[in-house]
Coordinates of C-alpha atoms in Angstrom, one line a residue:
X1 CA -139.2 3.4 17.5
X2 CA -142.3 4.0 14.9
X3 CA -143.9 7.6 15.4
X4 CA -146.3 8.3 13.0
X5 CA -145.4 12.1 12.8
X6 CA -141.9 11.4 11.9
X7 CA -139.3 9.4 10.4
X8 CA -135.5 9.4 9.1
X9 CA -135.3 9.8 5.2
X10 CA -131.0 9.4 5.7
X11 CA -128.9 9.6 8.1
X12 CA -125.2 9.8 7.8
X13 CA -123.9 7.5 10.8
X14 CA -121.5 5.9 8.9
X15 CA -119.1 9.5 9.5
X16 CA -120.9 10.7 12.8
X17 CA -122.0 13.2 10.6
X18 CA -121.1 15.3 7.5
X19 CA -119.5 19.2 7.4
X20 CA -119.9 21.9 5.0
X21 CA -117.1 20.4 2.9
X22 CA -118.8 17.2 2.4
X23 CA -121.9 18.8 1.1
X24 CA -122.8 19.7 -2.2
X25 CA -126.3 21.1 -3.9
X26 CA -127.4 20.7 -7.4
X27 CA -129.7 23.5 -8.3
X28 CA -132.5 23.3 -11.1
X29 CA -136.3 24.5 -12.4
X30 CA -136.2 20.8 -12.8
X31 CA -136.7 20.3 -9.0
X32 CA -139.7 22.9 -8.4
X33 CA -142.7 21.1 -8.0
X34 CA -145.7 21.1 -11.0
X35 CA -148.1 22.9 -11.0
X36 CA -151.4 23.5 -13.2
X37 CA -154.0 27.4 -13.3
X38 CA -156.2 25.2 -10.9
X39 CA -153.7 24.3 -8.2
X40 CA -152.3 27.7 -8.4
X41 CA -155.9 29.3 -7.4
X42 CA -156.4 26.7 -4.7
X43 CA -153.0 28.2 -3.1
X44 CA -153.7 31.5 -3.3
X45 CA -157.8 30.9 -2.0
X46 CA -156.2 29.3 0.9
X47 CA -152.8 31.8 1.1
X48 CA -155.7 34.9 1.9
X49 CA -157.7 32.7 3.9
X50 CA -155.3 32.0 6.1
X51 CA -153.4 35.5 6.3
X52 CA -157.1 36.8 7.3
X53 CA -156.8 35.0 10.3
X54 CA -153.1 35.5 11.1
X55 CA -152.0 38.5 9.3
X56 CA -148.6 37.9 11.0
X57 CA -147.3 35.0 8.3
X58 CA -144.8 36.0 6.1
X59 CA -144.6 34.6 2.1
X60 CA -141.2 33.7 1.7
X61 CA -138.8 31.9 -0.8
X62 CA -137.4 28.7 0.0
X63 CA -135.2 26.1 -1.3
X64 CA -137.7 22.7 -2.1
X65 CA -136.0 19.3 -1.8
X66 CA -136.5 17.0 -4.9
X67 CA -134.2 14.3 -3.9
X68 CA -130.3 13.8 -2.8
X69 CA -127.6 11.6 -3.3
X70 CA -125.4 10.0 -0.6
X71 CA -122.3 8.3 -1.0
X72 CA -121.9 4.5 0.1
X73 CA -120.3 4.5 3.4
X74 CA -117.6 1.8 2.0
X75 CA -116.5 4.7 -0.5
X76 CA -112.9 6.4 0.5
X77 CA -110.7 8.3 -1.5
X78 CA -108.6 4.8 -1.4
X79 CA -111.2 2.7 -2.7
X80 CA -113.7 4.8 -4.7
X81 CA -117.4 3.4 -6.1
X82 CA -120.1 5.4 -7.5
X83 CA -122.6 6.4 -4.7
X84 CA -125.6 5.2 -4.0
X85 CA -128.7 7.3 -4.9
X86 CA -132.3 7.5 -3.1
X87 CA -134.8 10.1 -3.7
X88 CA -136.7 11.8 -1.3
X89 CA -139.8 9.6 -0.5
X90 CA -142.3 9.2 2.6
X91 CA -141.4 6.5 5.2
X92 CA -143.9 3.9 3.5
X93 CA -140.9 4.0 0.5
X94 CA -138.1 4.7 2.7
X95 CA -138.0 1.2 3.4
X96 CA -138.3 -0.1 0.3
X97 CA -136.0 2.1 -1.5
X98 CA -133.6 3.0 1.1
X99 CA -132.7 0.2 3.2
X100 CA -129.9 -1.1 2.3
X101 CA -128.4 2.4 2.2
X102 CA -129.4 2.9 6.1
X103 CA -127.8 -0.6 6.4
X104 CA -124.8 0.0 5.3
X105 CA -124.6 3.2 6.9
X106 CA -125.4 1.4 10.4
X107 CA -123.0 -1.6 10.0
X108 CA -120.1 0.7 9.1
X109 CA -120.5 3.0 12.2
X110 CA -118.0 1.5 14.0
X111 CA -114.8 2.1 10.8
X112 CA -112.0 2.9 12.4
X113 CA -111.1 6.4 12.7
X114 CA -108.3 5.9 10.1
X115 CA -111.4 5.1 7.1
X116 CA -113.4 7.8 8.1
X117 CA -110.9 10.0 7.6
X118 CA -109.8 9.1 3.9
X119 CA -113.1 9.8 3.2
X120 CA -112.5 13.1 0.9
X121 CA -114.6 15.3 -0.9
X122 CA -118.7 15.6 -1.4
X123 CA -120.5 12.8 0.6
X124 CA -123.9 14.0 -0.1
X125 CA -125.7 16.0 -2.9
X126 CA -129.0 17.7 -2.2
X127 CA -131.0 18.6 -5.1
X128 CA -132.8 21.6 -4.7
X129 CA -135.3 23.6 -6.5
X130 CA -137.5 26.8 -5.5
X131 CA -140.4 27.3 -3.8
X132 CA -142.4 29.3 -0.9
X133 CA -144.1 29.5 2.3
X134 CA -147.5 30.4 0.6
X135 CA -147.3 27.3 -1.6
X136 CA -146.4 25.2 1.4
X137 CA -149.6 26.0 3.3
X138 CA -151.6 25.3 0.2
X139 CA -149.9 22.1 -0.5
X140 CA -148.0 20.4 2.3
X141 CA -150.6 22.0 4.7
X142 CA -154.0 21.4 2.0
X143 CA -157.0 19.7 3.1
X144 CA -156.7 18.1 -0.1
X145 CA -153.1 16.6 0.4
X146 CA -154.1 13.2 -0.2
X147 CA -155.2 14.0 -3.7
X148 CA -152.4 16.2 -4.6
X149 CA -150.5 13.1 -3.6
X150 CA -152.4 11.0 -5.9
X151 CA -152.5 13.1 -8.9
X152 CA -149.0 13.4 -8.4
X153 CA -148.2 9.3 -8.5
X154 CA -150.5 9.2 -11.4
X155 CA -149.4 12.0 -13.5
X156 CA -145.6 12.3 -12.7
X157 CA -144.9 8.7 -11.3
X158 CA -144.0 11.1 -7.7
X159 CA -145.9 11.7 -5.3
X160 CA -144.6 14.7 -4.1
X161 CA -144.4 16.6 -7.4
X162 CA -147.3 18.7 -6.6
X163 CA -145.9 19.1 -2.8
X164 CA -144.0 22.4 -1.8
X165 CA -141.5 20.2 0.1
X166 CA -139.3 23.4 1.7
X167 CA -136.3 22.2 3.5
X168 CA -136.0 23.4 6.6
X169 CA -132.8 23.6 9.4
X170 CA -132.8 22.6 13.1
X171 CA -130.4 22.2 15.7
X172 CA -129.8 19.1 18.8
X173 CA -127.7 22.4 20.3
X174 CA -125.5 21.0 23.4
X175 CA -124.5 23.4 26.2
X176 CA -120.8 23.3 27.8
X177 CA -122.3 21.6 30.6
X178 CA -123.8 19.0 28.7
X179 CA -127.5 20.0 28.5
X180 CA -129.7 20.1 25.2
X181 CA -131.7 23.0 24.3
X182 CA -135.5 22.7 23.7
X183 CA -137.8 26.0 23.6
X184 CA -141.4 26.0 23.9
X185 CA -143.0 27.5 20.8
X186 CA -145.6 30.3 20.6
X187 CA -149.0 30.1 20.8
X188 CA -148.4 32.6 17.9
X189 CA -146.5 30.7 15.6
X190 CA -148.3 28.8 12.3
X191 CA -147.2 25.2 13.3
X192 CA -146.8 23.1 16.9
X193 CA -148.0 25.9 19.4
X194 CA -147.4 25.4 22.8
X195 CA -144.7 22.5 22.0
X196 CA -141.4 21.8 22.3
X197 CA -138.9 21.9 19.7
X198 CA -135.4 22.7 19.2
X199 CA -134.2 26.0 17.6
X200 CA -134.4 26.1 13.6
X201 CA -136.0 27.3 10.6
X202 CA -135.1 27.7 6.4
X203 CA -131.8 28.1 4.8
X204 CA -132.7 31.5 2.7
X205 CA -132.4 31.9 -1.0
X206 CA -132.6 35.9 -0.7
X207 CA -129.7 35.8 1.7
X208 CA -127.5 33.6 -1.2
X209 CA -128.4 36.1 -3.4
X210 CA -127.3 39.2 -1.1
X211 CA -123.9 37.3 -0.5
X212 CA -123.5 37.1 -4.3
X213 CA -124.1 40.9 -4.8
X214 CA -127.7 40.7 -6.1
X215 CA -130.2 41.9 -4.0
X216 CA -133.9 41.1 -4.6
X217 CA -137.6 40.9 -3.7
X218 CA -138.5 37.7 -2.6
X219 CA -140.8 37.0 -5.7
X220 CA -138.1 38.1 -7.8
X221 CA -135.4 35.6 -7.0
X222 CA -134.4 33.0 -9.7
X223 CA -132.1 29.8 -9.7
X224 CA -129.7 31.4 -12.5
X225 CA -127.0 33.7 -10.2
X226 CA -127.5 31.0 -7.7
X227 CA -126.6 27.9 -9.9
X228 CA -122.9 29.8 -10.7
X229 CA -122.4 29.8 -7.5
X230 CA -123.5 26.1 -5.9
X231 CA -121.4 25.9 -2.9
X232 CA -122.6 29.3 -1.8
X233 CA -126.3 27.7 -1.0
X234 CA -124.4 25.1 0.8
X235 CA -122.5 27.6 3.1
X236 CA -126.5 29.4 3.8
X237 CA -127.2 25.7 4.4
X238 CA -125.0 25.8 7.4
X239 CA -125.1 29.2 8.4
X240 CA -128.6 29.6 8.6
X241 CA -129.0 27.1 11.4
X242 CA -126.6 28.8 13.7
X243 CA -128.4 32.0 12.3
X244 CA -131.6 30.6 13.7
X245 CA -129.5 29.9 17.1
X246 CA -129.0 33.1 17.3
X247 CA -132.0 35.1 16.7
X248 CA -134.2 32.1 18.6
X249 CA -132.0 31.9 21.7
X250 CA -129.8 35.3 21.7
X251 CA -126.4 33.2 21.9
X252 CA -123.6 35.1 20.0
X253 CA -122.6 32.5 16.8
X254 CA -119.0 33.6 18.6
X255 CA -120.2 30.9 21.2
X256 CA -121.3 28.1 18.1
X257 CA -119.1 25.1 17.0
X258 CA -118.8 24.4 13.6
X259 CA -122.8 22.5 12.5
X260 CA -122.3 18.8 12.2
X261 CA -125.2 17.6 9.4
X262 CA -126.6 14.4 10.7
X263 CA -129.2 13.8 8.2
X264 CA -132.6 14.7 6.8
X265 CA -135.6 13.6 9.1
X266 CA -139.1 14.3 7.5
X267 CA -142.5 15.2 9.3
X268 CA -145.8 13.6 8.4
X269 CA -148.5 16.2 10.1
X270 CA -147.1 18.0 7.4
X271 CA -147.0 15.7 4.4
X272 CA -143.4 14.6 4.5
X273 CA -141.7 17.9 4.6
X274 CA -138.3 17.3 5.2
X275 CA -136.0 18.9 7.8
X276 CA -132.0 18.8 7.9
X277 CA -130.8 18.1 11.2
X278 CA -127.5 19.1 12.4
X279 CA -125.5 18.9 15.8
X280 CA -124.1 22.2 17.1
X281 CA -121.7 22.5 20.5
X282 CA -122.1 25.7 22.4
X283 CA -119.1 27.0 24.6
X284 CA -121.8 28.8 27.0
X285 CA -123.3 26.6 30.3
X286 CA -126.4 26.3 30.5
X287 CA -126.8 28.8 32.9
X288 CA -125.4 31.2 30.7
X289 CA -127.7 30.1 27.7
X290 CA -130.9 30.8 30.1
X291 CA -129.8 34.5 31.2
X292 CA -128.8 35.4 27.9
X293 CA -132.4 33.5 26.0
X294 CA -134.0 35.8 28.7
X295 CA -132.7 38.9 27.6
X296 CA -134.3 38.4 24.4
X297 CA -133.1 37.9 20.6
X298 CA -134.8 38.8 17.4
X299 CA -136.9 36.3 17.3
X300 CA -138.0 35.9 21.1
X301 CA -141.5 36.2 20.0
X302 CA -141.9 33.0 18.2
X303 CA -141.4 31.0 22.0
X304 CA -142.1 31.5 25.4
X305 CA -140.0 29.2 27.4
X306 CA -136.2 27.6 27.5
X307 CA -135.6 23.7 28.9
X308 CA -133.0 21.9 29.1
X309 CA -132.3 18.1 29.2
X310 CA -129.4 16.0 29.5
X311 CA -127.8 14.8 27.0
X312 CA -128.3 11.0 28.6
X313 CA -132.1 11.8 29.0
X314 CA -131.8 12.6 25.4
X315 CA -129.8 9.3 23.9
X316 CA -132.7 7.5 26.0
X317 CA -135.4 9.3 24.9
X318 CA -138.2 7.0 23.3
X319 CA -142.4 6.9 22.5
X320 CA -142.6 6.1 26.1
X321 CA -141.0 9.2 27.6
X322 CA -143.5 11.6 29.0
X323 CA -141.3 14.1 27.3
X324 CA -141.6 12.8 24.1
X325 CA -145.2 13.9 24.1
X326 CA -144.3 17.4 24.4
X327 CA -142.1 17.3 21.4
X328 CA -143.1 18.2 18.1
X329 CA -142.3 16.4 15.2
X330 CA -138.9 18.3 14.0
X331 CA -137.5 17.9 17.3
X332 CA -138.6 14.6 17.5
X333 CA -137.0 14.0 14.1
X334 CA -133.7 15.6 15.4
X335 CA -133.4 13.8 18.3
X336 CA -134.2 10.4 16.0
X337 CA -131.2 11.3 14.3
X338 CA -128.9 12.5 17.4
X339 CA -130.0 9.0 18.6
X340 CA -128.5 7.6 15.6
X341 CA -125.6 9.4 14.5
X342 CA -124.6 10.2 18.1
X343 CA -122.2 12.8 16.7
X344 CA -120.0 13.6 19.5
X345 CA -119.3 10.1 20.6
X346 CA -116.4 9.5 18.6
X347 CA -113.7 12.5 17.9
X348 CA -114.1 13.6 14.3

């Protein structure tokens, strides 16, 4: 299935899916995006222009995505090799530079249960740097996106080193009763109004630093207490989606299964920005889900509507589907993934 909006930058079949303990983030300046004086009024020209006209939106830190590193699926703690890297690239490279890691990933889907489970210690490294909503809408979002990609190709040999590039979280969340969340976003919101999408958001670099004692403005926060303390971006990682289950969808995290990753899927009405996508199981029916989504959470405002759809409806979900139309692209990307990974198909 080819949607322009979307595609997969990894997935991580080969394990039906990585947790927290497979995971691992390598934090640097090095990964922020460049920038030059003229770039940097561009942003802020367009940062006041479009707060004017939604004084809502909130400027924000967030962690950018430079690249990652994924282990071969063939490695084991029986039979290591160095893993494979890829770097995070549009679709257009993806092929180029990444198919014969999706290959291998795909062919070795079906390991026995026995392989998987050798499998020990960090599968994937993210590489992360800093960076903010207000220099997302003036990059990712830019009228002038197609230059930025340019100059950056020509001046930094990437294409996205001028790109904000925040990662964001979402969820394929699965009721008891085998039913898959969607919620139809506000009017309100600054991306995707009036579509539907599944619950997510940003893993936070001001909540890492609360958690490790140091609490700050948002344009005060800084990679150096957070590079001491790797794994604890890789917990916010995790916790953030089920954070955004929460506060999206008012379910208690007491009612959340551990978050499977599946894999990055990035969205092209927004330049590539790249999404991680993980699987979550929910104890509740949903029945349950509805009365309690109904009741309102802290973040009720940001949709107006809950659906739910069968898990088959989902695994057959294609460009065809009327449905499919009223996705936008991070769910699309999600359920890409789900497609692919199919994480609760095989006991972990």
């Amino acid at each position: 299935m080819m949607d322009p909006e979307v595609s997969v930058l990894f997935h991580c079949a080969a394990w039906r899916g990585l947790l927290e303990s497979q995971v691992e983030v390598e934090l640097s300046e090095r990964f922020n995006r460049h920038t030059d004086p003229s770039l940097e009024r561009q942003i802020e020209e367009a940062w006041k222009d479009r707060v004017s006209k939604e004084p809502w939106l909130f400027n924000g830190a967030k962690f950018r995505l430079h690249s990652f590193c994924l282990a071969s699926p063939k490695c084991s703690s029986t039979s290591p090799c160095p893993p494979k890297k890829s770097s995070c690239t549009y679709s257009s490279q993806v092929d180029q530079c990444d198919a014969g890691l999706l290959h291998d990933a795909a062919q070795n889907r079906t390991k026995s249960k026995h392989e998987t489970e050798n499998v020990t210690g960090p599968l994937l490294t993210l590489r992360l740097g800093l960076t903010c909503y207000k220099d997302y809408l003036g990059t990712n979002w830019s009228c002038r996106v197609k230059e930025l990609r340019q100059r950056g190709q020509a001046e930094f040999s990437d294409s996205l080193a001028l790109l904000s590039q925040p990662l964001g979280v979402g969820a394929v969340l699965c009721t008891n009763d085998e039913q898959v969340v969607l919620i139809r976003r506000s009017q309100r919101v600054a991306e995707a109004g009036g579509l539907l999408d599944i619950p997510g958001g940003h893993p936070e670099p001001k909540v890492v630093c609360e958690r490790l004692g140091q609490a700050v403005c948002e344009d005060q926060i800084n990679m150096i207490l957070m590079q001491h303390r790797p794994q604890v971006v890789v917990s916010e990682l995790f916790l953030s989606v089920c954070a955004e289950i929460r506060d999206e969808v008012n379910i208690p995290l007491s009612s959340l299964g551990e978050p499977v990753l599946m894999g990055i899927a990035l969205n092209h009405t927004s330049a590539g920005r790249p999404s991680a996508e993980f699987y979550v199981r929910c104890s509740l029916t949903s029945d349950e889900v509805r009365k309690l989504y109904w009741k309102g959470g802290a973040e009720a405002h940001e949709s107006t509507d809950i659906i739910f759809v069968s898990i088959k409806e989902v695994l057959q979900l294609d460009m065809s589907s009327p449905l499919w139309l009223e996705l936008c692209p991070s769910a699309k990307g999600a359920v890409l993934l789900y497609q692919t990974v199919k994480p609760d198909v095989t006991p972990r």
